[in-house]
CSV table of C-alpha atoms and ligand atoms in Angstrom, one decimal:
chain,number,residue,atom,x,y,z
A,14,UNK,CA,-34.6,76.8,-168.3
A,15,UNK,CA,-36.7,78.4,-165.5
A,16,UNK,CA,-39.9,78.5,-167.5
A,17,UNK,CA,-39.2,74.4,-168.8
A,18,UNK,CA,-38.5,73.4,-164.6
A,19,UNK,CA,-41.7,75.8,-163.9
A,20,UNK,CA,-43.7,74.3,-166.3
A,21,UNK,CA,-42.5,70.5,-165.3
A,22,UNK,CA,-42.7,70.9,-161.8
A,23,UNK,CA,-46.5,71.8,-162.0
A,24,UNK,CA,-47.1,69.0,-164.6
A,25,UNK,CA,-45.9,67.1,-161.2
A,26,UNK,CA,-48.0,68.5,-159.1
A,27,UNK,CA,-50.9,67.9,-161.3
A,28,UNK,CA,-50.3,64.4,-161.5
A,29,UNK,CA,-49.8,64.5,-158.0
A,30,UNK,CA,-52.9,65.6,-157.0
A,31,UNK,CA,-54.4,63.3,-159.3
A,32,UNK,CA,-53.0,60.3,-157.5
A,33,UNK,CA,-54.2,61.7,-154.2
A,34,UNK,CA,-57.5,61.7,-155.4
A,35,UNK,CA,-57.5,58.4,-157.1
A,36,UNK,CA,-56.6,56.9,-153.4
A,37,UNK,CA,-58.9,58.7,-151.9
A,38,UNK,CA,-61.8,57.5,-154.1
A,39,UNK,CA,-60.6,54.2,-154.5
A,40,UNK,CA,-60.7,52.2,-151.1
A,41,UNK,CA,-64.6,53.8,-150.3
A,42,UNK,CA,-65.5,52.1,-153.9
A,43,UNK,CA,-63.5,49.1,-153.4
A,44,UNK,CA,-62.3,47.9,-149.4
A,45,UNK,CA,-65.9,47.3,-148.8
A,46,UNK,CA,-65.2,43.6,-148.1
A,47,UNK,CA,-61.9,44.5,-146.0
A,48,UNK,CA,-64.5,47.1,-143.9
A,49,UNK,CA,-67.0,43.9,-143.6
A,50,UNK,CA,-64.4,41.7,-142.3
A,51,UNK,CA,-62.4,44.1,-140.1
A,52,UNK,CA,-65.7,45.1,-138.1
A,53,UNK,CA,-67.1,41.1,-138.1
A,54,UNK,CA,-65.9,39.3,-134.9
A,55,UNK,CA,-63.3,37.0,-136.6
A,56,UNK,CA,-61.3,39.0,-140.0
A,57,UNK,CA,-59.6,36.4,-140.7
A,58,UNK,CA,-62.9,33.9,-140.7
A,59,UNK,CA,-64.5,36.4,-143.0
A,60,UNK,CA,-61.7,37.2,-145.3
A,61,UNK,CA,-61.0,33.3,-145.9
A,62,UNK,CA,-65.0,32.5,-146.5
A,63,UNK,CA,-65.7,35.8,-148.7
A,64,UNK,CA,-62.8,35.3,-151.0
A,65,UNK,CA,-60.2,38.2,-152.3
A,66,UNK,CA,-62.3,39.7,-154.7
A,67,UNK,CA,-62.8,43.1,-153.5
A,68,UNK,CA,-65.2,44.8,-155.9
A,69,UNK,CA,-68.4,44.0,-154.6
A,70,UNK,CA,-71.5,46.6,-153.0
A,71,UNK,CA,-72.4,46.3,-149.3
A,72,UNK,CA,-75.5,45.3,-151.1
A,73,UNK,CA,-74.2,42.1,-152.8
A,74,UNK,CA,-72.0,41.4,-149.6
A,75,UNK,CA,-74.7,41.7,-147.3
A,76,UNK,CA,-76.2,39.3,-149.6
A,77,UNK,CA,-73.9,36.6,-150.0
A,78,UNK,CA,-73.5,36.7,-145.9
A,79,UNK,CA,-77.6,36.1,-145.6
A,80,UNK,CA,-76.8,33.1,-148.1
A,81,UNK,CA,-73.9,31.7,-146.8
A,82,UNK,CA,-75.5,31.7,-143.2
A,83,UNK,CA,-78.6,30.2,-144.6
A,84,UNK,CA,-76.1,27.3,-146.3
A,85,UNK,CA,-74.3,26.9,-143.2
A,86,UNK,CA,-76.9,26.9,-140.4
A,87,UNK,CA,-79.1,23.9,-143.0
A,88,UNK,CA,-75.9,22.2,-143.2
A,89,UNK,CA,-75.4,22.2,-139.1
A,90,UNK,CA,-78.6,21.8,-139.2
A,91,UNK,CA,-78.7,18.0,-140.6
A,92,UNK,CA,-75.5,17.2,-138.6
A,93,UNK,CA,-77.5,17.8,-135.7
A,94,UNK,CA,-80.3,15.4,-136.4
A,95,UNK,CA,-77.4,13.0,-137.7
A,96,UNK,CA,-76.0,13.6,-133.5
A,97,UNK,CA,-79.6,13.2,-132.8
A,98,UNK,CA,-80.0,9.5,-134.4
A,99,UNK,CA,-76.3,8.3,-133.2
A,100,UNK,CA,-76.8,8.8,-129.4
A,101,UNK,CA,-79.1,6.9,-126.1
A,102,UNK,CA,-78.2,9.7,-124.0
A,103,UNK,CA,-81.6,11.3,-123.1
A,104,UNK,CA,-79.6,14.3,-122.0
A,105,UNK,CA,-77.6,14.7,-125.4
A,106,UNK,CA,-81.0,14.1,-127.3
A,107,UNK,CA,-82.2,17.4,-124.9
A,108,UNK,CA,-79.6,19.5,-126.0
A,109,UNK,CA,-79.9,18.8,-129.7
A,110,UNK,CA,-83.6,19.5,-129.4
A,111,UNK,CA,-82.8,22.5,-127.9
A,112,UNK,CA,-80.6,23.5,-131.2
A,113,UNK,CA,-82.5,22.0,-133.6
A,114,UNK,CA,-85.2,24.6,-132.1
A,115,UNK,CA,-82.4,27.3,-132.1
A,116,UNK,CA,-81.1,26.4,-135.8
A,117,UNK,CA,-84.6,26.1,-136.8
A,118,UNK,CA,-85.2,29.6,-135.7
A,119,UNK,CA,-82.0,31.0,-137.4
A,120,UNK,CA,-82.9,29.0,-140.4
A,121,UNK,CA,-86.5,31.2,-140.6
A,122,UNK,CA,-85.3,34.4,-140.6
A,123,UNK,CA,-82.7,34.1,-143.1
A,124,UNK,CA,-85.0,32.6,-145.8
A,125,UNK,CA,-86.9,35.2,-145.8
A,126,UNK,CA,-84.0,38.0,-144.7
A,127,UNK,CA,-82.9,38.5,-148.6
A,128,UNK,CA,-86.6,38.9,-150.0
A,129,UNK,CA,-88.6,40.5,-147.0
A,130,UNK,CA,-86.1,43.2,-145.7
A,131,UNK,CA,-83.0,43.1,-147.9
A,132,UNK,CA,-84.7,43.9,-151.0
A,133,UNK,CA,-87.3,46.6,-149.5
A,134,UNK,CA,-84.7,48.7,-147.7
A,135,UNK,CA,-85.7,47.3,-144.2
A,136,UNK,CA,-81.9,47.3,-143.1
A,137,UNK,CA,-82.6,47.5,-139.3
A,138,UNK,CA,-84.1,44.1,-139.6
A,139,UNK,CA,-81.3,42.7,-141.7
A,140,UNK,CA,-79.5,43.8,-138.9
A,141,UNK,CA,-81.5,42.3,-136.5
A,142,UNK,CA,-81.9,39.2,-138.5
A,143,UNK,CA,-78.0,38.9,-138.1
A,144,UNK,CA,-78.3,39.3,-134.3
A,145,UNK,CA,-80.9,37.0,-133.7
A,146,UNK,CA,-78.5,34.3,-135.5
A,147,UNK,CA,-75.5,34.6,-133.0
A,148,UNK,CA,-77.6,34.6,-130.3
A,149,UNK,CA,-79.5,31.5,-131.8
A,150,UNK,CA,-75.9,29.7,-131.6
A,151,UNK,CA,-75.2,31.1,-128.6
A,152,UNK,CA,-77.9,29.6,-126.9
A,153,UNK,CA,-77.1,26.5,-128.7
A,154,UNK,CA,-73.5,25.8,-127.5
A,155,UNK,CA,-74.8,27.1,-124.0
A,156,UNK,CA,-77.1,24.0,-124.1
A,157,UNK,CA,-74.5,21.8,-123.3
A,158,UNK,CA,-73.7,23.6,-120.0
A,159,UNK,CA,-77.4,23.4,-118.6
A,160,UNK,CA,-77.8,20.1,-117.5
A,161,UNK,CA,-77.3,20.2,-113.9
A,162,UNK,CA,-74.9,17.8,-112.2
A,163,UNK,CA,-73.6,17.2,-116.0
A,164,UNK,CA,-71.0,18.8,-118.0
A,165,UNK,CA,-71.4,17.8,-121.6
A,166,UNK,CA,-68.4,18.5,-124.1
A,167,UNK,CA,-70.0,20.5,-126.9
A,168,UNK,CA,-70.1,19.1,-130.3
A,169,UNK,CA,-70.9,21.3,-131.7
A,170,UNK,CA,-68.5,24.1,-130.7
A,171,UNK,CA,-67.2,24.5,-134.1
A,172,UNK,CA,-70.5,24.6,-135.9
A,173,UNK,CA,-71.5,27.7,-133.4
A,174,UNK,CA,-68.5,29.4,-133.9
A,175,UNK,CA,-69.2,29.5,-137.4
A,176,UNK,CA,-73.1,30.8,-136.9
A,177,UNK,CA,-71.6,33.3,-135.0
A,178,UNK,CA,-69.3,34.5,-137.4
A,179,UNK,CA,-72.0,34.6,-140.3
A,180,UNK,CA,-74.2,36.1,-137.9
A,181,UNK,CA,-71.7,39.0,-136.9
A,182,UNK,CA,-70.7,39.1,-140.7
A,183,UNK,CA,-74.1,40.1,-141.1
A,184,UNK,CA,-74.2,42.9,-138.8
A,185,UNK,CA,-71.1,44.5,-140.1
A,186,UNK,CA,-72.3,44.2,-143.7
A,187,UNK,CA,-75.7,46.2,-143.3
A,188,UNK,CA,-73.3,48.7,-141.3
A,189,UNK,CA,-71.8,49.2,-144.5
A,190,UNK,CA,-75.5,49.1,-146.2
A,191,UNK,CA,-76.5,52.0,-144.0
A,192,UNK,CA,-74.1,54.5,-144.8
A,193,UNK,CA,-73.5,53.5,-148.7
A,194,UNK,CA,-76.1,51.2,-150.4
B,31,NAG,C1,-69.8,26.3,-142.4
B,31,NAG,O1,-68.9,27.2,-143.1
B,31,NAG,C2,-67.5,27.0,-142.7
B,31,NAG,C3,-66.7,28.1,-143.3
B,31,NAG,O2,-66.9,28.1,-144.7
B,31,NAG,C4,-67.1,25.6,-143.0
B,31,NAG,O3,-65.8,25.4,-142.6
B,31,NAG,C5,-68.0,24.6,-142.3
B,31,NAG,O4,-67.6,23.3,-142.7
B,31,NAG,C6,-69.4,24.8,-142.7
B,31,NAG,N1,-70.3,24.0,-141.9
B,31,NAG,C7,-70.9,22.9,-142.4
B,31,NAG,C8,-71.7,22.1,-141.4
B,31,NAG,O5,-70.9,22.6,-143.6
């Protein structure tokens, strides 16, 4: 009776210790997205745009976020010209200029992001890359304060926003890259 509860409680502990170590090597192969998100400045933006399909490689994520900006940024991209065609207002058409220059700018550096720096290791200009996109939107949605004596209602608040998110997305997936490629 002793020897049977011995040799069952250490068949517990066994299994046990093999669940412990199951966790722990589960969420560094799989919570990469979760990681991505949670450090990117809006989680619940990233977790809604990068799905709930956990199992991919700061590689691939770091990826699909330089492709998804790209998408997004060409997209704002013709809205703006669309803004551009629709309006008289000399001081409007200045401002979209100004981020058709900006989105222009953002739209360069992520064409050649996956292919230049991805692929060759060059991480610290990925992360640069994803940097250089938020401030690119930044300076776009600050365009609408500039003109003085005028305050303009952005248009384009929303389109920012989301450049900025893609752009921080970015950041926080080459983090990831860094430590675990
Ligand atoms: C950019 O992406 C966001 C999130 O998927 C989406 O809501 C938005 O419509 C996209 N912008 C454009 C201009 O398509």
């Amino acid at each position: 009776m002793t020897a049977y509860s011995s040799s069952s409680s250490s068949l517990g502990s066994t299994l046990i210790l093999c669940l412990i170590i199951t966790s722990l090597i589960t969420p560094s192969t799989s919570n990469y997205l979760s990681q991505m998100c949670i450090k990117s400045k809006s989680p619940r933006f990233c977790l809604q745009v990068f799905g709930l399909n956990p199992h991919r490689r700061p590689y691939e994520l770091t990826r699909e976020a330089i492709n998804l900006a790209f998408t997004n940024a060409s997209q704002t991209k013709t809205k703006i010209h669309a803004f551009l065609d629709q309006t008289n207002d000399d001081n409007l058409k200045t401002i979209y200029n100004l981020c058709l220059d900006y989105y222009q700018s953002a739209i360069d550096v992520l064409t050649h992001a996956e292919e230049y720096y991805l692929k060759e290791g060059q991480y610290s200009n990925v992360h640069a890359i994803g940097k250089l996109v938020q401030i690119a939107s930044f300076y776009c949605e600050n365009g609408f304060q500039t003109i003085p004596g005028y305050a303009y209602a952005s248009t384009l608040s929303k389109d920012n926003d989301n450049l900025e998110n893609f752009g921080s997305i970015i950041v926080s997936a080459v983090n990831l890259l860094f430590n675990s490629p």
